[in-house]
Amino acid sequence: MALIVQKYGGTSVGSPERIQNVAWRVKRCRDEGNRVIVVVSAMSGETDRLLGLASAVASNAVPREVDVLLSTGEQVTIALLAMALNDIDCPAVSYTGSQVHIRTDSAHNKARIQEIDGDRVLGDLEEGRVVVVAGFQGVDEFGNITTLGRGGSDTTAVALAAALKGDECQIYTDVDGVYTTDPRVEPKARRLDRITFEEMLEMASLGSKVLQIRSVEFAGKFNVPLRVLSSFEDGPGTLITYEDAQMEQALISGIAFNRNEAKLTVTGVPDQPGVAARILTAISDANIEVDMIVQNVAQDATTDFTFTVNRGDFKKALAILESTASALGARQVKGDDKIVKVSLVGVGMRSHAGIASDMFSALAAENINIQMIGTSEIKISVVVDEKYLELAVRTLHSKFGLADEVNAE
Ligand code: ASP
Ligand code: MG
């Protein structure tokens, strides 16, 4: 009997009708002969509503109490879903994170799962019950309620599947799978049948918000097959799995982009050991995350240094850079927060030369100027003016044949 973990996000359980709809899906899976664990999020908007209440009573709410508060959102949904299931003659029982011993560290609001004791869950499954578990929450060694960070229910589902050796972890959401790119930018975007963990991680961290990044890392580490599906319509969804030899690999799997970027440049910095460290240490000391970094080859004993940060950190980063620059005797500081990052992702890149030049030629043909370039083994990213985002994405989507079925599995 297969063990399936299903996870339903906030939109999928956003109303009583939708919870009943989820109940029917769960029942169907069980009636097909599977053992089923269901992980649910809070009803859509609920976590934000609770956070609003917290900030209405305290300007700086204690993290421990925020977790006590937020965990109630998921507790409502597990009870409602278990009721709805029993009501259609599908025996079910609900548990909070602490009831099934989802043990985490004590980092409130961003706790990490350390271990799960699955005995209670396995006992229920053995007796034919569906087990409904609250996502996004756990308990630390002192019995305090913790939460896993926004979107954390995905991670709960994957962790349960890993701990109990589930056959598949199905993430039900409001889209029917992972797409080659955002269909709102390129209507010809196509649902992928499969994608590797590595590619999904790149797509997720580059701004495709289908899954919490940590859940994908977790699934990759423990080799839990993950499937993203729609809770509103039937379909195969997208399977996220490891690379296997039989899977005929498309060159490029997708195009990710991130609008939330800004670029900072300092010119005429002395070309000496320790300069890059000084510039970036000042930035990271302010808790600002740096993404791409480019340093030029030195000329006349000075060099240029450019990096990108989240747009929200732009002004702060600029002020810090200005003071480091004057301390270093640099020539000039420039900033631009009207840029975006567009990236090609695909494990097929490893074994194919020429992808970068194809990408750059396609952009050049549209007169799109590339401001920065960054690469990793399975990704090539460019920074361009934000006004070219749509054009760049569509141009690359068509250049690499992502809309064509031939490119599919
Ligand atoms: N309810 C939490 C959130 O809104 C966790 C989740 O939905 O995964 O972030
Ligand atoms: Mg979510």
Tab-separated table of C-alpha atoms and ligand atoms in Angstrom:
chain	number	residue	atom	x	y	z
A	1	MET	CA	0.000	0.000	0.000
A	2	ALA	CA	1.543	3.243	-1.079
A	3	LEU	CA	2.017	6.023	1.455
A	4	ILE	CA	1.072	9.382	0.023
A	5	VAL	CA	1.541	12.734	1.729
A	6	GLN	CA	-0.720	15.425	0.321
A	7	LYS	CA	-0.343	19.093	1.162
A	8	TYR	CA	-3.018	21.721	0.506
A	9	GLY	CA	-2.111	25.407	0.594
A	10	GLY	CA	-4.136	28.323	1.908
A	11	THR	CA	-6.123	28.993	-1.275
A	12	SER	CA	-7.064	25.322	-1.574
A	13	VAL	CA	-8.632	25.411	1.909
A	14	GLY	CA	-9.776	29.039	1.684
A	15	SER	CA	-13.503	28.420	2.319
A	16	PRO	CA	-15.774	25.702	3.755
A	17	GLU	CA	-16.660	24.596	0.208
A	18	ARG	CA	-13.023	24.312	-0.707
A	19	ILE	CA	-12.298	22.287	2.398
A	20	GLN	CA	-15.099	19.914	1.378
A	21	ASN	CA	-13.599	19.725	-2.094
A	22	VAL	CA	-10.227	18.811	-0.560
A	23	ALA	CA	-11.961	16.161	1.558
A	24	TRP	CA	-13.293	14.482	-1.587
A	25	ARG	CA	-9.838	14.453	-3.143
A	26	VAL	CA	-8.320	12.955	-0.025
A	27	LYS	CA	-11.043	10.329	0.186
A	28	ARG	CA	-10.520	9.388	-3.445
A	29	CYS	CA	-6.809	8.865	-2.852
A	30	ARG	CA	-7.558	6.659	0.156
A	31	ASP	CA	-10.268	4.712	-1.680
A	32	GLU	CA	-7.712	3.952	-4.378
A	33	GLY	CA	-5.915	1.912	-1.746
A	34	ASN	CA	-3.350	4.365	-0.394
A	35	ARG	CA	-2.411	5.322	3.116
A	36	VAL	CA	-2.842	9.094	3.224
A	37	ILE	CA	-1.369	11.834	5.373
A	38	VAL	CA	-2.674	15.337	4.683
A	39	VAL	CA	-0.831	18.501	5.650
A	40	VAL	CA	-2.736	21.770	5.488
A	41	SER	CA	-1.946	25.481	5.635
A	42	ALA	CA	-4.077	28.080	7.326
A	43	MET	CA	-7.058	29.332	5.291
A	44	SER	CA	-5.897	31.971	2.798
A	45	GLY	CA	-5.216	35.345	4.377
A	46	GLU	CA	-5.385	33.949	7.884
A	47	THR	CA	-1.670	34.086	8.710
A	48	ASP	CA	-1.545	37.708	7.536
A	49	ARG	CA	-4.639	38.519	9.573
A	50	LEU	CA	-3.041	37.046	12.690
A	51	LEU	CA	0.168	38.974	12.067
A	52	GLY	CA	-1.959	42.112	11.789
A	53	LEU	CA	-3.476	41.405	15.193
A	54	ALA	CA	-0.018	40.940	16.663
A	55	SER	CA	1.188	44.287	15.396
A	56	ALA	CA	-2.005	45.931	16.614
A	57	VAL	CA	-1.231	44.997	20.216
A	58	ALA	CA	2.558	45.222	20.228
A	59	SER	CA	5.067	47.281	18.283
A	60	ASN	CA	7.557	44.481	18.677
A	61	ALA	CA	5.740	41.215	19.390
A	62	VAL	CA	7.771	38.555	21.220
A	63	PRO	CA	8.678	35.845	18.671
A	64	ARG	CA	7.595	33.036	20.996
A	65	GLU	CA	4.080	34.462	21.258
A	66	VAL	CA	3.902	35.129	17.526
A	67	ASP	CA	4.364	31.380	17.074
A	68	VAL	CA	1.646	30.551	19.616
A	69	LEU	CA	-0.635	32.872	17.672
A	70	LEU	CA	0.240	31.809	14.122
A	71	SER	CA	-0.035	28.104	14.880
A	72	THR	CA	-3.755	28.572	15.505
A	73	GLY	CA	-4.358	29.268	11.796
A	74	GLU	CA	-3.388	25.734	10.820
A	75	GLN	CA	-5.149	24.277	13.850
A	76	VAL	CA	-8.460	25.591	12.533
A	77	THR	CA	-7.938	23.984	9.140
A	78	ILE	CA	-6.933	20.533	10.424
A	79	ALA	CA	-10.058	20.324	12.571
A	80	LEU	CA	-12.350	21.461	9.758
A	81	LEU	CA	-10.818	19.065	7.253
A	82	ALA	CA	-11.004	16.119	9.656
A	83	MET	CA	-14.683	16.942	10.283
A	84	ALA	CA	-15.407	17.183	6.569
A	85	LEU	CA	-13.674	13.833	5.971
A	86	ASN	CA	-15.560	12.017	8.694
A	87	ASP	CA	-18.742	13.512	7.327
A	88	ILE	CA	-18.234	11.728	4.006
A	89	ASP	CA	-17.411	8.451	5.732
A	90	CYS	CA	-13.680	8.760	5.492
A	91	PRO	CA	-12.307	8.173	9.003
A	92	ALA	CA	-9.776	10.856	9.826
A	93	VAL	CA	-8.001	12.335	12.805
A	94	SER	CA	-6.229	15.681	13.114
A	95	TYR	CA	-3.010	16.542	14.958
A	96	THR	CA	-1.083	19.708	15.665
A	97	GLY	CA	2.669	19.701	15.042
A	98	SER	CA	3.490	19.080	18.662
A	99	GLN	CA	1.019	16.190	18.948
A	100	VAL	CA	2.947	14.275	16.309
A	101	HIS	CA	6.303	15.381	17.711
A	102	ILE	CA	7.565	17.523	14.895
A	103	ARG	CA	10.634	18.465	16.890
A	104	THR	CA	12.380	21.664	15.822
A	105	ASP	CA	15.148	23.883	17.116
A	106	SER	CA	14.136	26.928	19.172
A	107	ALA	CA	14.513	29.575	16.460
A	108	HIS	CA	11.025	31.072	16.731
A	109	ASN	CA	9.419	32.200	13.446
A	110	LYS	CA	12.025	30.327	11.401
A	111	ALA	CA	12.542	27.035	13.184
A	112	ARG	CA	14.090	24.036	11.494
A	113	ILE	CA	12.751	20.514	11.798
A	114	GLN	CA	15.175	18.173	13.557
A	115	GLU	CA	13.202	14.980	13.887
A	116	ILE	CA	9.750	13.508	13.623
A	117	ASP	CA	8.457	10.628	15.648
A	118	GLY	CA	5.998	9.004	13.286
A	119	ASP	CA	4.686	6.224	15.532
A	120	ARG	CA	1.363	7.803	16.303
A	121	VAL	CA	0.738	8.639	12.651
A	122	LEU	CA	1.691	5.134	11.533
A	123	GLY	CA	-0.653	3.631	14.107
A	124	ASP	CA	-3.587	5.623	12.749
A	125	LEU	CA	-2.738	4.758	9.157
A	126	GLU	CA	-2.545	1.090	10.118
A	127	GLU	CA	-6.105	1.329	11.390
A	128	GLY	CA	-7.324	2.856	8.165
A	129	ARG	CA	-7.571	6.475	9.216
A	130	VAL	CA	-6.468	9.465	7.214
A	131	VAL	CA	-4.094	11.575	9.321
A	132	VAL	CA	-4.436	15.343	9.020
A	133	VAL	CA	-1.401	17.282	10.284
A	134	ALA	CA	-1.040	21.019	10.814
A	135	GLY	CA	1.626	22.440	8.528
A	136	PHE	CA	4.185	25.111	9.361
A	137	GLN	CA	4.507	24.277	13.063
A	138	GLY	CA	6.478	22.183	15.482
A	139	VAL	CA	7.628	22.045	19.059
A	140	ASP	CA	11.091	22.602	20.521
A	141	GLU	CA	12.785	20.470	23.181
A	142	PHE	CA	11.258	22.597	25.934
A	143	GLY	CA	7.714	22.169	24.665
A	144	ASN	CA	7.427	25.630	23.093
A	145	ILE	CA	5.385	25.951	19.920
A	146	THR	CA	7.515	27.003	16.939
A	147	THR	CA	6.778	27.905	13.314
A	148	LEU	CA	8.884	27.238	10.244
A	149	GLY	CA	8.763	30.508	8.316
A	150	ARG	CA	6.289	31.656	5.669
A	151	GLY	CA	5.298	28.911	3.289
A	152	GLY	CA	6.532	26.364	5.833
A	153	SER	CA	3.716	23.857	5.320
A	154	ASP	CA	5.491	22.620	2.200
A	155	THR	CA	8.441	21.726	4.393
A	156	THR	CA	6.224	19.951	6.941
A	157	ALA	CA	4.813	17.792	4.159
A	158	VAL	CA	8.220	16.906	2.747
A	159	ALA	CA	9.632	16.215	6.205
A	160	LEU	CA	6.759	13.847	7.001
A	161	ALA	CA	7.216	12.094	3.678
A	162	ALA	CA	10.955	11.748	4.354
A	163	ALA	CA	10.538	10.536	7.941
A	164	LEU	CA	7.827	7.998	7.121
A	165	LYS	CA	9.347	6.945	3.791
A	166	GLY	CA	6.391	8.153	1.770
A	167	ASP	CA	6.166	7.133	-1.858
A	168	GLU	CA	5.249	10.607	-3.061
A	169	CYS	CA	4.690	14.030	-1.596
A	170	GLN	CA	1.966	15.861	-3.496
A	171	ILE	CA	1.759	19.626	-3.132
A	172	TYR	CA	-1.707	20.852	-4.138
A	173	THR	CA	-1.898	24.513	-4.985
A	174	ASP	CA	-3.708	26.988	-7.214
A	175	VAL	CA	-1.558	26.322	-10.274
A	176	ASP	CA	-1.441	22.994	-12.088
A	177	GLY	CA	2.330	22.571	-12.017
A	178	VAL	CA	5.674	24.208	-12.589
A	179	TYR	CA	5.868	26.215	-15.792
A	180	THR	CA	8.713	26.993	-18.172
A	181	THR	CA	8.240	30.596	-17.068
A	182	ASP	CA	5.542	32.798	-15.573
A	183	PRO	CA	2.489	32.537	-17.886
A	184	ARG	CA	1.557	36.110	-16.990
A	185	VAL	CA	4.708	37.264	-18.758
A	186	GLU	CA	4.780	34.654	-21.536
A	187	PRO	CA	1.350	33.213	-22.319
A	188	LYS	CA	3.038	30.428	-24.303
A	189	ALA	CA	4.656	29.098	-21.118
A	190	ARG	CA	4.148	25.367	-20.805
A	191	ARG	CA	3.690	23.081	-17.825
A	192	LEU	CA	6.712	20.842	-17.297
A	193	ASP	CA	6.063	17.144	-16.747
A	194	ARG	CA	9.305	16.806	-14.844
A	195	ILE	CA	12.040	18.950	-13.444
A	196	THR	CA	15.045	18.010	-11.312
A	197	PHE	CA	15.475	19.088	-7.686
A	198	GLU	CA	18.461	21.184	-8.691
A	199	GLU	CA	16.574	23.010	-11.417
A	200	MET	CA	13.608	23.566	-9.149
A	201	LEU	CA	15.905	25.071	-6.520
A	202	GLU	CA	17.300	27.487	-9.068
A	203	MET	CA	13.833	28.348	-10.333
A	204	ALA	CA	12.537	28.791	-6.783
A	205	SER	CA	15.405	30.929	-5.560
A	206	LEU	CA	15.317	32.991	-8.728
A	207	GLY	CA	11.815	34.066	-8.017
A	208	SER	CA	9.340	31.368	-9.064
A	209	LYS	CA	7.199	31.149	-5.982
A	210	VAL	CA	5.595	27.749	-6.334
A	211	LEU	CA	7.323	26.014	-3.423
A	212	GLN	CA	9.163	27.048	-0.298
A	213	ILE	CA	12.860	26.704	-1.150
A	214	ARG	CA	13.622	24.738	1.984
A	215	SER	CA	11.077	22.104	1.097
A	216	VAL	CA	12.833	21.504	-2.223
A	217	GLU	CA	16.231	21.261	-0.514
A	218	PHE	CA	14.785	18.812	1.958
A	219	ALA	CA	13.140	16.719	-0.744
A	220	GLY	CA	16.390	16.604	-2.723
A	221	LYS	CA	18.421	15.620	0.298
A	222	PHE	CA	16.118	12.761	1.284
A	223	ASN	CA	15.122	11.938	-2.251
A	224	VAL	CA	11.395	12.390	-1.745
A	225	PRO	CA	9.598	12.602	-5.103
A	226	LEU	CA	7.583	15.817	-5.040
A	227	ARG	CA	4.634	16.557	-7.273
A	228	VAL	CA	3.023	19.962	-7.726
A	229	LEU	CA	-0.645	19.757	-8.737
A	230	SER	CA	-3.784	21.843	-8.841
A	231	SER	CA	-6.399	21.304	-6.178
A	232	PHE	CA	-9.059	22.660	-8.522
A	233	GLU	CA	-8.655	20.428	-11.552
A	234	ASP	CA	-7.343	16.949	-12.250
A	235	GLY	CA	-4.052	16.557	-14.062
A	236	PRO	CA	-0.597	15.038	-13.761
A	237	GLY	CA	1.083	18.192	-12.417
A	238	THR	CA	4.873	18.441	-12.392
A	239	LEU	CA	7.085	15.780	-10.851
A	240	ILE	CA	10.220	17.078	-9.159
A	241	THR	CA	12.759	14.316	-8.945
A	242	TYR	CA	16.417	13.473	-9.283
A	243	GLU	CA	18.066	13.314	-12.662
A	244	ASP	CA	17.807	9.896	-14.141
A	245	ALA	CA	19.444	8.525	-17.211
A	246	GLN	CA	16.194	7.592	-18.923
A	247	MET	CA	14.779	11.019	-18.678
A	248	GLU	CA	15.561	12.695	-21.928
A	249	GLN	CA	16.767	16.032	-20.826
A	250	ALA	CA	15.683	19.244	-22.444
A	251	LEU	CA	18.558	21.669	-22.805
A	252	ILE	CA	16.795	24.403	-20.921
A	253	SER	CA	13.973	23.713	-18.496
A	254	GLY	CA	12.848	27.196	-17.698
A	255	ILE	CA	13.375	30.907	-17.465
A	256	ALA	CA	13.221	32.517	-14.061
A	257	PHE	CA	13.284	36.218	-13.378
A	258	ASN	CA	13.465	38.531	-10.433
A	259	ARG	CA	12.156	42.089	-10.482
A	260	ASN	CA	13.249	42.730	-6.952
A	261	GLU	CA	16.817	43.733	-7.794
A	262	ALA	CA	19.004	46.815	-7.615
A	263	LYS	CA	22.590	47.349	-8.699
A	264	LEU	CA	25.411	49.290	-7.043
A	265	THR	CA	28.781	50.180	-8.555
A	266	VAL	CA	31.883	51.707	-7.096
A	267	THR	CA	34.544	52.823	-9.556
A	268	GLY	CA	38.223	53.612	-9.127
A	269	VAL	CA	38.797	51.491	-6.042
A	270	PRO	CA	42.448	50.683	-5.324
A	271	ASP	CA	43.321	47.216	-6.621
A	272	GLN	CA	44.608	45.804	-3.336
A	273	PRO	CA	43.954	42.758	-1.197
A	274	GLY	CA	41.077	43.250	1.215
A	275	VAL	CA	39.143	45.848	-0.748
A	276	ALA	CA	36.308	43.550	-1.825
A	277	ALA	CA	36.086	42.240	1.709
A	278	ARG	CA	35.791	45.745	3.125
A	279	ILE	CA	33.076	46.772	0.684
A	280	LEU	CA	30.975	43.660	1.228
A	281	THR	CA	31.532	43.309	4.962
A	282	ALA	CA	30.052	46.739	5.504
A	283	ILE	CA	27.014	45.659	3.486
A	284	SER	CA	26.544	42.307	5.205
A	285	ASP	CA	27.045	43.855	8.645
A	286	ALA	CA	23.864	45.780	7.887
A	287	ASN	CA	22.120	42.464	7.212
A	288	ILE	CA	21.809	43.178	3.507
A	289	GLU	CA	22.024	40.161	1.254
A	290	VAL	CA	24.209	40.447	-1.820
A	291	ASP	CA	23.357	38.442	-4.910
A	292	MET	CA	25.581	38.885	-7.994
A	293	ILE	CA	29.107	40.283	-7.679
A	294	VAL	CA	31.340	41.418	-10.515
A	295	GLN	CA	34.803	42.936	-10.322
A	296	ASN	CA	36.631	44.280	-13.346
A	297	VAL	CA	40.192	43.555	-14.365
A	298	ALA	CA	42.309	46.343	-12.889
A	299	GLN	CA	43.586	49.226	-14.975
A	300	ASP	CA	45.976	51.864	-13.647
A	301	ALA	CA	45.981	50.051	-10.289
A	302	THR	CA	42.275	50.665	-9.769
A	303	THR	CA	39.235	48.611	-10.514
A	304	ASP	CA	35.401	48.732	-10.631
A	305	PHE	CA	33.190	46.669	-8.429
A	306	THR	CA	29.468	46.019	-8.990
A	307	PHE	CA	26.957	43.982	-6.994
A	308	THR	CA	23.205	43.546	-6.689
A	309	VAL	CA	20.922	43.608	-3.646
A	310	ASN	CA	17.177	43.348	-3.036
A	311	ARG	CA	15.433	46.490	-4.177
A	312	GLY	CA	14.130	47.132	-0.679
A	313	ASP	CA	17.704	47.419	0.599
A	314	PHE	CA	18.861	49.725	-2.181
A	315	LYS	CA	18.884	53.085	-0.379
A	316	LYS	CA	20.503	51.667	2.726
A	317	ALA	CA	23.152	49.846	0.691
A	318	LEU	CA	23.895	52.997	-1.312
A	319	ALA	CA	24.513	55.038	1.824
A	320	ILE	CA	26.815	52.376	3.247
A	321	LEU	CA	28.706	52.051	-0.021
A	322	GLU	CA	29.207	55.806	-0.204
A	323	SER	CA	30.867	55.896	3.161
A	324	THR	CA	33.091	52.862	2.425
A	325	ALA	CA	34.013	54.409	-0.933
A	326	SER	CA	35.205	57.646	0.596
A	327	ALA	CA	37.166	55.729	3.233
A	328	LEU	CA	38.833	53.759	0.426
A	329	GLY	CA	39.475	56.803	-1.711
A	330	ALA	CA	37.379	55.400	-4.559
A	331	ARG	CA	36.357	57.554	-7.511
A	332	GLN	CA	32.581	57.292	-7.683
A	333	VAL	CA	29.495	55.410	-6.488
A	334	LYS	CA	26.577	54.736	-8.811
A	335	GLY	CA	23.295	52.979	-8.224
A	336	ASP	CA	20.401	51.762	-10.345
A	337	ASP	CA	17.212	50.253	-8.954
A	338	LYS	CA	15.482	49.888	-12.307
A	339	ILE	CA	17.015	46.564	-13.200
A	340	VAL	CA	15.865	42.951	-13.291
A	341	LYS	CA	17.588	39.596	-13.435
A	342	VAL	CA	16.594	37.038	-16.056
A	343	SER	CA	17.987	33.503	-15.883
A	344	LEU	CA	18.047	30.416	-18.040
A	345	VAL	CA	17.963	27.197	-16.007
A	346	GLY	CA	18.650	23.670	-17.187
A	347	VAL	CA	20.784	20.679	-16.226
A	348	GLY	CA	21.250	20.079	-19.958
A	349	MET	CA	23.610	23.050	-19.984
A	350	ARG	CA	26.307	20.982	-18.340
A	351	SER	CA	26.886	18.966	-21.451
A	352	HIS	CA	26.265	21.628	-24.067
A	353	ALA	CA	28.532	24.446	-25.111
A	354	GLY	CA	27.188	27.560	-26.741
A	355	ILE	CA	24.106	28.202	-24.630
A	356	ALA	CA	25.509	31.473	-23.300
A	357	SER	CA	26.365	32.780	-26.739
A	358	ASP	CA	22.928	31.776	-28.057
A	359	MET	CA	21.347	33.596	-25.148
A	360	PHE	CA	23.393	36.755	-25.659
A	361	SER	CA	22.807	36.786	-29.436
A	362	ALA	CA	19.065	36.461	-28.947
A	363	LEU	CA	19.059	39.411	-26.559
A	364	ALA	CA	21.301	41.441	-28.858
A	365	ALA	CA	18.955	40.849	-31.778
A	366	GLU	CA	16.275	42.643	-29.739
A	367	ASN	CA	18.683	45.394	-28.794
A	368	ILE	CA	18.583	44.463	-25.145
A	369	ASN	CA	21.738	45.593	-23.403
A	370	ILE	CA	23.222	43.163	-20.882
A	371	GLN	CA	24.535	44.959	-17.814
A	372	MET	CA	25.863	42.027	-15.808
A	373	ILE	CA	26.341	38.308	-16.361
A	374	GLY	CA	26.548	35.525	-13.817
A	375	THR	CA	26.707	31.767	-14.281
A	376	SER	CA	26.609	28.536	-12.350
A	377	GLU	CA	26.719	24.974	-13.592
A	378	ILE	CA	23.058	24.884	-14.546
A	379	LYS	CA	22.152	28.556	-14.857
A	380	ILE	CA	23.048	31.715	-16.771
A	381	SER	CA	21.745	35.006	-15.406
A	382	VAL	CA	21.800	38.452	-16.958
A	383	VAL	CA	20.905	41.798	-15.479
A	384	VAL	CA	18.980	44.080	-17.848
A	385	ASP	CA	16.976	47.286	-17.662
A	386	GLU	CA	13.571	46.518	-16.137
A	387	LYS	CA	11.753	47.858	-19.175
A	388	TYR	CA	13.062	44.862	-21.136
A	389	LEU	CA	11.869	42.163	-18.741
A	390	GLU	CA	8.896	40.918	-20.768
A	391	LEU	CA	10.742	41.169	-24.064
A	392	ALA	CA	13.781	39.330	-22.706
A	393	VAL	CA	11.733	36.503	-21.211
A	394	ARG	CA	9.653	36.015	-24.371
A	395	THR	CA	12.664	36.238	-26.644
A	396	LEU	CA	14.527	33.552	-24.699
A	397	HIS	CA	11.427	31.402	-24.324
A	398	SER	CA	11.072	31.242	-28.064
A	399	LYS	CA	14.821	31.050	-28.801
A	400	PHE	CA	15.162	27.916	-26.677
A	401	GLY	CA	11.961	26.328	-27.958
A	402	LEU	CA	10.336	26.148	-24.564
A	403	ALA	CA	6.827	26.402	-25.914
A	404	ASP	CA	7.266	23.440	-28.248
A	405	GLU	CA	6.147	19.966	-27.334
A	406	VAL	CA	9.319	18.573	-28.944
A	407	ASN	CA	11.265	20.117	-26.156
A	408	ALA	CA	9.082	18.270	-23.663
A	409	GLU	CA	10.187	15.009	-22.038
B	1	ASP	N1	0.240	29.636	6.849
B	1	ASP	C1	1.641	29.844	6.648
B	1	ASP	C2	1.864	30.993	5.674
B	1	ASP	O1	0.918	31.625	5.249
B	1	ASP	C3	2.345	28.626	6.222
B	1	ASP	C4	1.958	28.082	4.862
B	1	ASP	O2	0.925	28.432	4.322
B	1	ASP	O3	2.696	27.266	4.329
B	1	ASP	O4	2.982	31.292	5.344
B	2	MG	MG	2.225	28.162	0.348
